[in-house]
Coordinates of C-alpha atoms and ligand atoms in Angstrom, one line a residue:
X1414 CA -46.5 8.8 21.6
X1415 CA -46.3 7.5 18.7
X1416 CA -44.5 7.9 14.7
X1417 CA -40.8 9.5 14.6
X1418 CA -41.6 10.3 18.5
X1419 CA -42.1 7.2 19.7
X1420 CA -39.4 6.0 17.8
X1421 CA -36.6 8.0 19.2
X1422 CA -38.0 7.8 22.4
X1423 CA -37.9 4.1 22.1
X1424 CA -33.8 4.3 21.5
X1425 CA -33.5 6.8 24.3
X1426 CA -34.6 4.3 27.0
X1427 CA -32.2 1.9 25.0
X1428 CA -29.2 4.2 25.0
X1429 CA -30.4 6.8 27.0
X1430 CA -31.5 10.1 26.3
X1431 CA -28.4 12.0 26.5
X1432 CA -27.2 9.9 23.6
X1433 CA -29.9 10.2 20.8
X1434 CA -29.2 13.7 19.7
X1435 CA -31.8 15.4 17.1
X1436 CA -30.3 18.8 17.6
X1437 CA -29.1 20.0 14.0
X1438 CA -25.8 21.4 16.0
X1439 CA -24.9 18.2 17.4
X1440 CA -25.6 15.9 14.6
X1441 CA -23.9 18.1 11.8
X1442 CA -20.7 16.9 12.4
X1443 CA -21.5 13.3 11.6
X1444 CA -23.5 14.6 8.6
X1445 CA -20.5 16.1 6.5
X1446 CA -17.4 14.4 6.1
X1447 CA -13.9 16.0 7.1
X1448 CA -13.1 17.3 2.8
X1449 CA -17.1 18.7 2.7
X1450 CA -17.2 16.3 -0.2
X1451 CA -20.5 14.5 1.1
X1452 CA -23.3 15.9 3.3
X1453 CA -26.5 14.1 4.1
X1454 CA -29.2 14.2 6.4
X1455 CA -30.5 11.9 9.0
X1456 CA -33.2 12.1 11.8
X1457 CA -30.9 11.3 14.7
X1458 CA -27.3 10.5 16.0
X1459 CA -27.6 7.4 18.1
X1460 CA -24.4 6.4 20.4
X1461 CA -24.7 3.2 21.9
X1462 CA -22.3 2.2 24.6
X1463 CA -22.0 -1.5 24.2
X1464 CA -23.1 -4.6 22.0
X1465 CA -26.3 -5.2 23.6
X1466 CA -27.1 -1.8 22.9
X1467 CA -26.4 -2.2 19.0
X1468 CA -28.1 -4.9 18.8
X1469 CA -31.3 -3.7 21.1
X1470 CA -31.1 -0.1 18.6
X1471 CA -30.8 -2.7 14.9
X1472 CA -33.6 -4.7 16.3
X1473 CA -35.5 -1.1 17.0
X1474 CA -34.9 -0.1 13.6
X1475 CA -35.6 -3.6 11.8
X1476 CA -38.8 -3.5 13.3
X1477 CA -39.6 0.5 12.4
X1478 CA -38.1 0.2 8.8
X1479 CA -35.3 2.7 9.6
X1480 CA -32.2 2.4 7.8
X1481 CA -29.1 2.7 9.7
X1482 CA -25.1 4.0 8.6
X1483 CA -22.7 2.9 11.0
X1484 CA -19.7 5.7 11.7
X1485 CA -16.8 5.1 12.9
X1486 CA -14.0 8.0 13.3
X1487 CA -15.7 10.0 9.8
X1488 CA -12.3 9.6 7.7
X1489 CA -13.5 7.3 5.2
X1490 CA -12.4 8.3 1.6
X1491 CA -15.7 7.5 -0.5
X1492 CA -18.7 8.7 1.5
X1493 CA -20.0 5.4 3.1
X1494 CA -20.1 6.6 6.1
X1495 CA -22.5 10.0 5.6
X1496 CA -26.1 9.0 6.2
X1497 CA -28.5 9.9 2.4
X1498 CA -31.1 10.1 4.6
X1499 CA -33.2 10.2 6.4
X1500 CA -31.9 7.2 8.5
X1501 CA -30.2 7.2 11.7
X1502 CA -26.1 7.7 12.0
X1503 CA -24.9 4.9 14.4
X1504 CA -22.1 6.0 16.0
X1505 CA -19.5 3.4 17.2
X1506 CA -17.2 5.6 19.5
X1507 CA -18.4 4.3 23.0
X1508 CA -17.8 0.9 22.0
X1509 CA -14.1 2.1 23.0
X1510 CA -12.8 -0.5 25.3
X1511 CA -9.6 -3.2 24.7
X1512 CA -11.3 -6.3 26.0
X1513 CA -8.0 -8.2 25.8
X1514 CA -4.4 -8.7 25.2
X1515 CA -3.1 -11.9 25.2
X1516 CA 0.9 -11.6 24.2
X1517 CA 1.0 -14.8 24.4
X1518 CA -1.5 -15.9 21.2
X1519 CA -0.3 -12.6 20.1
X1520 CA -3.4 -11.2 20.3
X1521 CA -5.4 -8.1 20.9
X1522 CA -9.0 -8.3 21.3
X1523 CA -10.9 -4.8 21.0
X1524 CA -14.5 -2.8 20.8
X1525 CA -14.7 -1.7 17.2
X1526 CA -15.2 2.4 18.2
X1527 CA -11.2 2.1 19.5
X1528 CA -9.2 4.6 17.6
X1529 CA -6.2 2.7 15.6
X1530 CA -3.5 4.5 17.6
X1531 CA -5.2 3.5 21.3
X1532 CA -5.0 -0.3 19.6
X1533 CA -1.5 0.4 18.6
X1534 CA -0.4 1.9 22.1
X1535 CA -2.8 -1.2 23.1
X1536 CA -0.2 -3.5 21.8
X1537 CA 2.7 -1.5 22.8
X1538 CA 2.0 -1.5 26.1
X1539 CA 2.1 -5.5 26.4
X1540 CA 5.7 -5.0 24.1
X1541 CA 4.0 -6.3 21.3
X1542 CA 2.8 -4.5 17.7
X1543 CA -0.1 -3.7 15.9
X1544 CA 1.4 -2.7 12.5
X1545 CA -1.8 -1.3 11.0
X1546 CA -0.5 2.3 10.0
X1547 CA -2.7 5.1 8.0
X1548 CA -2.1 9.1 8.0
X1549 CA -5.4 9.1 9.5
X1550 CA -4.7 6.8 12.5
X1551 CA -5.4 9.4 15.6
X1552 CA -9.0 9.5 14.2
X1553 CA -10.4 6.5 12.3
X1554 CA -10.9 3.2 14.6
X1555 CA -10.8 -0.4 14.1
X1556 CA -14.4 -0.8 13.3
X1557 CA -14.0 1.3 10.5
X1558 CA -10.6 0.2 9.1
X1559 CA -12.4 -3.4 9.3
X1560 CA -15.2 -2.4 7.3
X1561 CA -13.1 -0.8 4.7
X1562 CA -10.1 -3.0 4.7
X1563 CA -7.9 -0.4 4.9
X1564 CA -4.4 -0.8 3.5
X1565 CA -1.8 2.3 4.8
X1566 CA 2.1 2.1 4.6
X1567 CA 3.0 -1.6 6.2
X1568 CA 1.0 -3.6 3.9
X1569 CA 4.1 -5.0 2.6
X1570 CA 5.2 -6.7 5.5
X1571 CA 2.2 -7.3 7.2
X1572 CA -0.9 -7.4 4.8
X1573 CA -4.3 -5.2 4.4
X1574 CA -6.2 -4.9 7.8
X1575 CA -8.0 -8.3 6.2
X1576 CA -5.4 -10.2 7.1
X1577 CA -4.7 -8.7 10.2
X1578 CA -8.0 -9.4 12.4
X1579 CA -8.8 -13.7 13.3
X1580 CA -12.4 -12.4 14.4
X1581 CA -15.1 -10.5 14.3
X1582 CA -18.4 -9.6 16.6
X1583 CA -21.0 -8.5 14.4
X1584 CA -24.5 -7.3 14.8
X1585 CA -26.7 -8.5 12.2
X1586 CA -29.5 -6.0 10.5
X1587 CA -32.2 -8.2 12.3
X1588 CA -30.5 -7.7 15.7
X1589 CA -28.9 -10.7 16.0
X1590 CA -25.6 -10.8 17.7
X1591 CA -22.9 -12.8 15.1
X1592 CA -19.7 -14.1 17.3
X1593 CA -17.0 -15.4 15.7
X1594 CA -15.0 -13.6 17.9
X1595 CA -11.8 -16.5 17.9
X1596 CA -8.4 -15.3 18.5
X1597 CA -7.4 -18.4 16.9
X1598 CA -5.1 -18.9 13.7
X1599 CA -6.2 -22.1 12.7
X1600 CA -10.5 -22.2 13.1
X1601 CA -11.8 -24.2 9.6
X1602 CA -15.7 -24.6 10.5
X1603 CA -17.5 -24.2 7.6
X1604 CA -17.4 -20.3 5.7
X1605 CA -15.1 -17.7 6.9
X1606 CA -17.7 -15.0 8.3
X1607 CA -15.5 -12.7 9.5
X1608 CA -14.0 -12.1 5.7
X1609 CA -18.0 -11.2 4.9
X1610 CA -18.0 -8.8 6.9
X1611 CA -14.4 -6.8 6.7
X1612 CA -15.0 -4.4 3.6
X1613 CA -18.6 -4.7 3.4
X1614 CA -18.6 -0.4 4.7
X1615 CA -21.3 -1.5 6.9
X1616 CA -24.3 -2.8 4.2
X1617 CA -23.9 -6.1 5.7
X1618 CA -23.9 -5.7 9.8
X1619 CA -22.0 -3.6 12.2
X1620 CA -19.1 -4.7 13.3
X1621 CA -19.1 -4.1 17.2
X1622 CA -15.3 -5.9 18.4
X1623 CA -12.7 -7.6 16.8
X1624 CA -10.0 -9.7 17.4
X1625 CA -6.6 -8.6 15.7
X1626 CA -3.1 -10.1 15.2
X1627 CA -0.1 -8.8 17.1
X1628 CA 3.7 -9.1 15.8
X1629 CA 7.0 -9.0 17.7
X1630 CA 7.9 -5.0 17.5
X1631 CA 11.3 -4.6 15.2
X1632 CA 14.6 -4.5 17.5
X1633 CA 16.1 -2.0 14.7
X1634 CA 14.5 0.2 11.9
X1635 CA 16.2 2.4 9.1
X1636 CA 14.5 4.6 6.5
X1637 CA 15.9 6.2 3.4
X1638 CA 14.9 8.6 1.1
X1639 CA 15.9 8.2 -2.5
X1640 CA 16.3 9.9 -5.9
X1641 CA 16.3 8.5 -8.9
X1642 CA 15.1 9.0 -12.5
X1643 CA 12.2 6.6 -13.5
X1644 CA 9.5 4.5 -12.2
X1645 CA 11.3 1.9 -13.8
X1646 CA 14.1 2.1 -11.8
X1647 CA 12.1 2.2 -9.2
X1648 CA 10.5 -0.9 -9.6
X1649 CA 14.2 -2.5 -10.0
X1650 CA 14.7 -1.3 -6.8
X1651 CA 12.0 -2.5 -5.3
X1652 CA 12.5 -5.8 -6.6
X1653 CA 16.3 -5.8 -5.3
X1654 CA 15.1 -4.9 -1.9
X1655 CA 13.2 -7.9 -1.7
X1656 CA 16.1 -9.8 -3.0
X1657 CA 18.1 -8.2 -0.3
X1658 CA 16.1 -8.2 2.8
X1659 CA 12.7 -10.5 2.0
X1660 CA 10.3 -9.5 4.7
X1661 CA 12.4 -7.0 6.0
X1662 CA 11.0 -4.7 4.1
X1663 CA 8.0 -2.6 5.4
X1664 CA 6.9 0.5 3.4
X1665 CA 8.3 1.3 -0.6
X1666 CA 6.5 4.1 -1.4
X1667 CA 6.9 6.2 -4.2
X1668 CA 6.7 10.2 -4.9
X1669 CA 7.0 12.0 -8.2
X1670 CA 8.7 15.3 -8.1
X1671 CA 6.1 17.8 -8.3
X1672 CA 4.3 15.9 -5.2
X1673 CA 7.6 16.7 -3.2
X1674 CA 7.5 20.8 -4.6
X1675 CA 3.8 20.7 -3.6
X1676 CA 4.9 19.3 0.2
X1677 CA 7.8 21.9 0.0
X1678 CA 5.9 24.9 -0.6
X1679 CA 2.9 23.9 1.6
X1680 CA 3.5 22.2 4.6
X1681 CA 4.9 23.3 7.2
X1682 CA 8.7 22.4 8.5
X1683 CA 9.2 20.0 5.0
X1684 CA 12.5 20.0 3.6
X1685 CA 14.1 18.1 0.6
X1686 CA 16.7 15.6 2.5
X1687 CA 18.5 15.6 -1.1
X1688 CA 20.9 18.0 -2.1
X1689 CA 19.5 18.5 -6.4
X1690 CA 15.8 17.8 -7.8
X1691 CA 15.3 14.3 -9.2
X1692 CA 12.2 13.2 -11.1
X1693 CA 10.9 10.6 -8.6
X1694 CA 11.9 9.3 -4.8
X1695 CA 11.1 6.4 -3.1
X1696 CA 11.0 6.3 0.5
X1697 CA 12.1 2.8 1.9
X1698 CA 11.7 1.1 5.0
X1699 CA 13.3 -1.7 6.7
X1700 CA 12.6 -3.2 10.0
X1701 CA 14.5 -6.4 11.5
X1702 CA 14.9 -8.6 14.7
X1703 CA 18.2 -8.1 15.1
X1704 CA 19.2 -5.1 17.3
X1705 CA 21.2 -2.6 15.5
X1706 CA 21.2 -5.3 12.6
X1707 CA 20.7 -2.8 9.5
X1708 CA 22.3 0.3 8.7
X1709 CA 25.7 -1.2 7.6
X1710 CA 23.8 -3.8 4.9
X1711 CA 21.3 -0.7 3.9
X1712 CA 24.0 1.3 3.3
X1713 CA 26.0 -0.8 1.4
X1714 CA 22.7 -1.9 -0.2
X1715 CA 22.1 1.9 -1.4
X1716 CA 25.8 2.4 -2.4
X1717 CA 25.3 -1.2 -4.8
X1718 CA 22.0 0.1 -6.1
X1719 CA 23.8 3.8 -7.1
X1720 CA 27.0 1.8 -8.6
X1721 CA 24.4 0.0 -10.9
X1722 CA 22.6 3.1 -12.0
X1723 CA 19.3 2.5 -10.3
X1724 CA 19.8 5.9 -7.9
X1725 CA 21.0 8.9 -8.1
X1726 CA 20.8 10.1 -4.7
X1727 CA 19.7 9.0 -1.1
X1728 CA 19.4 10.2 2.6
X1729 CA 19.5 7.6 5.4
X1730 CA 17.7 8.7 8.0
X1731 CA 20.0 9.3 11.0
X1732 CA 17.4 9.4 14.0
X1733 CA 13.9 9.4 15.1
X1734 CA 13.4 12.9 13.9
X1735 CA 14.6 12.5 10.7
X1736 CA 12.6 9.6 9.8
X1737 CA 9.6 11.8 10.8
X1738 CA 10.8 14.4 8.2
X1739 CA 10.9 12.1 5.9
X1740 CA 7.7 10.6 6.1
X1741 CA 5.9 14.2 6.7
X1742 CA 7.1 14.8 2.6
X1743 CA 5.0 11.3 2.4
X1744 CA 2.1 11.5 4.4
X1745 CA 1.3 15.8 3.6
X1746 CA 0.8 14.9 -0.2
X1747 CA -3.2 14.7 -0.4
X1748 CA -3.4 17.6 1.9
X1749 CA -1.3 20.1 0.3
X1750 CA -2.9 19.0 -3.1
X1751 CA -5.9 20.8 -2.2
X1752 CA -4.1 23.9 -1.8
X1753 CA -3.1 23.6 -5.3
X1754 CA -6.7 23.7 -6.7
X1755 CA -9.1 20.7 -7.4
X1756 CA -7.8 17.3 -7.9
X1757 CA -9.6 14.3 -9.3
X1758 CA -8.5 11.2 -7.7
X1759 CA -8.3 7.4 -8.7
X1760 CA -7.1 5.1 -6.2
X1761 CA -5.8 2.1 -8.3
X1762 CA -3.7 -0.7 -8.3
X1763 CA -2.5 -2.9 -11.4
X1764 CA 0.1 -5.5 -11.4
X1765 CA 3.3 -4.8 -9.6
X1766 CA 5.3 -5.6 -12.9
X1767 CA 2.6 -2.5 -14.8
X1768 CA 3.5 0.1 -12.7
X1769 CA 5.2 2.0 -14.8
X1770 CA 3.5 1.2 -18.0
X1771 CA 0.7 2.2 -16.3
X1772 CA 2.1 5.5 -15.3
X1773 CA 3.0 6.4 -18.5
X1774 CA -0.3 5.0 -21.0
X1775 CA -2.5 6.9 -17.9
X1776 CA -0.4 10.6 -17.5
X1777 CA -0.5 10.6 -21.1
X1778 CA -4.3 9.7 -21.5
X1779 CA -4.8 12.4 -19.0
X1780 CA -2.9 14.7 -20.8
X1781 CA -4.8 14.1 -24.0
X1782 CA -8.0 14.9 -21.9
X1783 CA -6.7 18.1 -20.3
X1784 CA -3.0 19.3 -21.8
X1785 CA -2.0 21.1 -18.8
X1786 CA -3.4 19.1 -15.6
X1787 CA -0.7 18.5 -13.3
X1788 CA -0.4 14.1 -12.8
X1789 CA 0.5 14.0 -9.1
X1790 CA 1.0 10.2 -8.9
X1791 CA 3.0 8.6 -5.7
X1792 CA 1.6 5.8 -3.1
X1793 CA 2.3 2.8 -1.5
X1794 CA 4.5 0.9 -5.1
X1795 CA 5.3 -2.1 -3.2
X1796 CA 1.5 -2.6 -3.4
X1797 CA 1.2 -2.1 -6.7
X1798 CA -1.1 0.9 -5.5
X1799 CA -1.0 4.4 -6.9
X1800 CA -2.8 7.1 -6.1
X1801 CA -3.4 8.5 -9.0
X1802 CA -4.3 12.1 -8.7
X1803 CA -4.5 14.5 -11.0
X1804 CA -4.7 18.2 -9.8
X1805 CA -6.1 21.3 -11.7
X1806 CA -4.1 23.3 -14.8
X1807 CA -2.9 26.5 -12.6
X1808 CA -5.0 29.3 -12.8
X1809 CA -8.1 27.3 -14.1
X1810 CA -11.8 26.9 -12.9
X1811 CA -12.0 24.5 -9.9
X1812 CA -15.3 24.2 -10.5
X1813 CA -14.7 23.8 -14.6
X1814 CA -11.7 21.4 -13.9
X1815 CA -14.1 18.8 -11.3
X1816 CA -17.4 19.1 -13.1
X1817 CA -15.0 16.4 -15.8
X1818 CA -14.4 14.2 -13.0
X1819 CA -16.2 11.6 -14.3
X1820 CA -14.7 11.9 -17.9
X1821 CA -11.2 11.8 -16.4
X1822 CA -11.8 8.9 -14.0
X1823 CA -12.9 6.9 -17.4
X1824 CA -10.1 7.9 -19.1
X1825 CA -7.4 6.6 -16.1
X1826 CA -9.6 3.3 -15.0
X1827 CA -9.6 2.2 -19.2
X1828 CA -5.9 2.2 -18.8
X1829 CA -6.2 0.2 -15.1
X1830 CA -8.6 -2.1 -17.1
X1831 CA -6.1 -2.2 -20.0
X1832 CA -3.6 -4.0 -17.0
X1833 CA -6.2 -5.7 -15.1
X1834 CA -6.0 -3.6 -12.2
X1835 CA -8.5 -2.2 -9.1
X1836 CA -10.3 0.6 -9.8
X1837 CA -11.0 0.9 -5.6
X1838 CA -7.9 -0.5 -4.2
X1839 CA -8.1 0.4 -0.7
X1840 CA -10.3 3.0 0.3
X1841 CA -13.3 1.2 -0.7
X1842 CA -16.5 2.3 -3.2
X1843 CA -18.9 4.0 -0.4
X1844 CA -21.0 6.3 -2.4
X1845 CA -17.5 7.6 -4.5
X1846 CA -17.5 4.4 -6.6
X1847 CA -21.0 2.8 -7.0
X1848 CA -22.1 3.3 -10.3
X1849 CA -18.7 2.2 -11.4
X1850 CA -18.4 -1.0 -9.4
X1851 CA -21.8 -1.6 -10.8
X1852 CA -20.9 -1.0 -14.6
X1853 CA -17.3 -2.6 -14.3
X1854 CA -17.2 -5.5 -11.9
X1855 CA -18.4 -9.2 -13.6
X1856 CA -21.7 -9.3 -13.8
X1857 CA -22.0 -12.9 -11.7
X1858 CA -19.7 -11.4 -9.0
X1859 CA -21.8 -8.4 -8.9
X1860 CA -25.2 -11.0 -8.4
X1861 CA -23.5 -12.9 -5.7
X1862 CA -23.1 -9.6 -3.8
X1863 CA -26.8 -8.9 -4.2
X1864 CA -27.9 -12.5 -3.3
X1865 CA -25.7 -12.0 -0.1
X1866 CA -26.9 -8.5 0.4
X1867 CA -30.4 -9.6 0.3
X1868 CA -29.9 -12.8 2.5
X1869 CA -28.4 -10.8 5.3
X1870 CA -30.5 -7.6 5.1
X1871 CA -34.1 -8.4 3.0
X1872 CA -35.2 -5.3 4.3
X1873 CA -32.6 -2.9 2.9
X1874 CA -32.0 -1.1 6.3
X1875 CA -28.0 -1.6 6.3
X1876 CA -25.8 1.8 4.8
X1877 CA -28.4 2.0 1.8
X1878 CA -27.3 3.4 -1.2
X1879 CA -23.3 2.2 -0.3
X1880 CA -21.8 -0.3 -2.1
X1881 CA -24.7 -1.7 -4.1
Ligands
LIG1492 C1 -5.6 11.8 5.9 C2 -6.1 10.5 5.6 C3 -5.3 9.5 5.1 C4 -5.8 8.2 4.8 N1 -4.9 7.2 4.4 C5 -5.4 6.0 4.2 C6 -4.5 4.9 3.8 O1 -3.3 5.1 3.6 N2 -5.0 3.7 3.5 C7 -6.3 3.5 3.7 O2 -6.8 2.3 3.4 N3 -7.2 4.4 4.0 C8 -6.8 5.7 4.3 N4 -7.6 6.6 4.7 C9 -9.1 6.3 4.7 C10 -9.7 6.1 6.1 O3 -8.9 6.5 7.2 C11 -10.0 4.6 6.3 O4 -11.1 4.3 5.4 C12 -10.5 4.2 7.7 O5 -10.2 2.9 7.8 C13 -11.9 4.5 8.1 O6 -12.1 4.4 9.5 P1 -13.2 5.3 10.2 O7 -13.3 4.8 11.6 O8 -12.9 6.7 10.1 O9 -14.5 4.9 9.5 P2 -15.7 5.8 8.9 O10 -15.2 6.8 8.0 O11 -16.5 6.3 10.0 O12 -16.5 4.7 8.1 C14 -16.0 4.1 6.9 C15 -17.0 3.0 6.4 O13 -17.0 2.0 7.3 C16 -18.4 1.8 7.8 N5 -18.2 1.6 9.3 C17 -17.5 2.3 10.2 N6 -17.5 1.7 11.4 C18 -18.2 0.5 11.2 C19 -18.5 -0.6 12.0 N7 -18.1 -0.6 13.3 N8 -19.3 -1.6 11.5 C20 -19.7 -1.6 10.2 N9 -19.4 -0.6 9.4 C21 -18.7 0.5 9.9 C22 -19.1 3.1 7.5 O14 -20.5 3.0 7.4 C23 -18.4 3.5 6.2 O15 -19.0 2.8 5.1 C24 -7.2 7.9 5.0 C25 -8.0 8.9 5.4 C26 -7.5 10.2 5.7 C27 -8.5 11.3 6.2

């Protein structure tokens, strides 16, 4: 046997046979992500079940010259994770086992094809949390949110995924087995390999296990739901939260109001908590140690913030249910947009302070572009990141409105520049952003990527065509 044959057959008796699949059936649903945005080819899905097995298949592939794309849960954003072809898809999601909690170093050690909510109800279980939190956290596992530095709703209190993981196990493209695995918080020998590796989307080495940071869960929680009239306000708010309860405060996101008519005439069971319309919302969250510690200062808080002028309405949410409902109006925003037509989308962040500037120059640069495109922009404002999405004129072309997505992207990211901002600010570049990150970020950044690149993978076999 020899060729393609041999090849494959070589994996099998690594992985075995039942988990090198070739039949177009099988492998189609790694080879299109969930939105149909990107489809690709690839010769085979290969599922090994641990470590060894990653590292026997890389060396397999290093040797044949067969570029490999690592895959995780298939939710990422910007297409790194859809083979061009016509490598192999490596899929992580036997690697699924939690190979440790220690509550005491509050710590949680795990395989990296574990789905973000088993890590969470990892933690949980030893009454300890794992605050990571994304919309698409039944799906997408740690490997992936690693390799993508995935941000979500808590990144206020508890920081990008970055910051959440003190190790890594990586497989390097030659085969070679990387552990720097430490569930320590204090480790200064030499470079910080672990930070090489979380966000590289898998050109640099597959992440196989990591070790991850565990918190004390919150003894009391309360969640509001607010109107008021202006970004600007909001951002006053915002800043007056932190005044009022520091690190207390988890998630400040913000929604304009034709996100919240999209949510109300789309998904299902969503209902405005406020009694009028008001421009924009914010939906605030506040966690603390102190057992049934918040609702009197976050009322009183809210009732301050209205006498001032900075709201003109809020909802506290009075149980478990209702601070569902409210986040449903939050976390059903890019889905409904799609029932409203095509929407071109620019993940960005600028300076806290910019956020509204931003808002403005950029709705009004789109509206120059295209007078009656609906600006849908909300996301995580205590980040300084905003989701800028900007969804079709009704009743035009879909087709018409996305073939400018380019145009419009250029439009929105010279007004980011304008406020030094991101123009990827946490879903990553994949395939989505390449040719930008290659004509906007600083030209000696950009060469010690590619020196980096090339060190770790000469032979170009790592997610080619992602990133770089
Ligand atoms: C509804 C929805 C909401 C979302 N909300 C957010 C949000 O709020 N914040 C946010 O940051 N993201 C969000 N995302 C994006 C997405 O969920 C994240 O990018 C997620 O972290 C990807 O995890 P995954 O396992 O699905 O990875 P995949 O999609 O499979 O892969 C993503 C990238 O990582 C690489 N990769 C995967 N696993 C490994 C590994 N073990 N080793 C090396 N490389 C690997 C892939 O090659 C690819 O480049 C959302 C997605 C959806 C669908």
């Amino acid at each position: 046997m020899s060729g393609i044959a041999g090849f494959l057959d070589k994996l099998a008796r690594i992985v075995g046979s039942a988990h090198v699949l070739t039949d177009p059936d099988q492998l189609e649903g790694a080879l299109v992500e969930p939105r149909g945005l990107y489809r690709g080819s690839a010769r085979a899905l290969v599922r090994p079940a641990d470590t060894a097995q990653v590292s026997a298949v890389v060396a397999a592939c290093a040797e044949a010259r067969t570029p490999i794309t690592p895959q995780g849960g298939n939710t990422g954003l910007v297409g790194g994770q859809i083979p061009i072809g016509p490598e192999i898809v490596l899929s992580l999601k036997r690697l699924n086992r939690v190979r440790e909690v220690d509550p005491l170093a509050d710590s949680l050690i795990v395989e990296a094809g574990v789905t973000l909510a088993e890590a969470q109800a990892a933690a949980d279980a030893a009454d300890r949390l794992f605050p990571l939190s994304l919309p698409s956290e039944g799906t997408c596992t740690i490997g992936g949110n690693l390799s993508t530095n995935a941000g979500g709703v808590a990144v206020l209190a508890y920081g990008n995924a970055r910051e959440l993981a003190t190790g890594v196990e990586v497989v390097l493209p030659d085969g070679r087995v990387v552990d720097v695995l430490s569930k320590l918080r204090k480790d200064n020998t030499g470079y910080d390999l672990k930070d090489l590796f979380i966000g590289a989307e898998g050109t640099l080495g597959i992440i196989t296990a990591a070790a991850l940071k565990l918190f004390a869960k919150p003894k009391s929680r309360e969640t509001a739901f607010v109107g008021l009239a202006s970004p600007e306000r909001a951002l006053a708010l915002f800043r007056s939260a932190r005044e009022t309860f520091g690190g207390g405060v988890v998630s400040f996101e913000l929604l304009p109001r034709i996100a919240l008519d999209f949510v109300l005439r789309h998904a299902r069971g969503a209902r405005d908590p406020l009694a009028g319309p008001h421009p924009w919302y914010v939906l605030v969250e506040f966690t603390s140690q102190v057992a049934a510690g918040l609702a009197e200062p976050m009322t009183e808080w809210l009732a301050g913030a209205a006498e001032r002028g900075l709201i003109d309405d809020a909802a506290i949410a009075a149980s478990g249910e209702q601070r569902a409902a409210f986040w449903l109006l939050r976390e059903s925003i890019s889905e409904v947009q799609g029932v409203e037509g095509g929407s071109i989308k620019h993940d960005v962040s600028v300076p806290l302070g910019a956020v509204p500037d931003f808002l403005t120059e950029a709705s009004a640069a789109v509206a120059r572009r295209t007078p009656s495109a609906r600006v849908v922009a909300f996301g995580h404002m205590g980040d300084g990141n905003i989701h800028f999405n900007v969804s079709q004129p009704i009743g035009a072309d879909k087709q018409t409105f996305l073939a400018d997505w380019e145009g419009m992207n250029e439009v929105v990211h010279d007004v980011v520049a304008k406020y030094q901002g991101s123009f990827s600010a946490e879903h990553g570049i994949g395939r989505l952003k390449r040719e930008l990150l290659l004509r906007k970020k600083n030209p000696a950044a950009l060469d010690v990527m590619r020196a980096i690149k090339a060190t770790l993978d000469p032979l170009g076999i790592m997610n080619p065509g992602k990133v770089l």
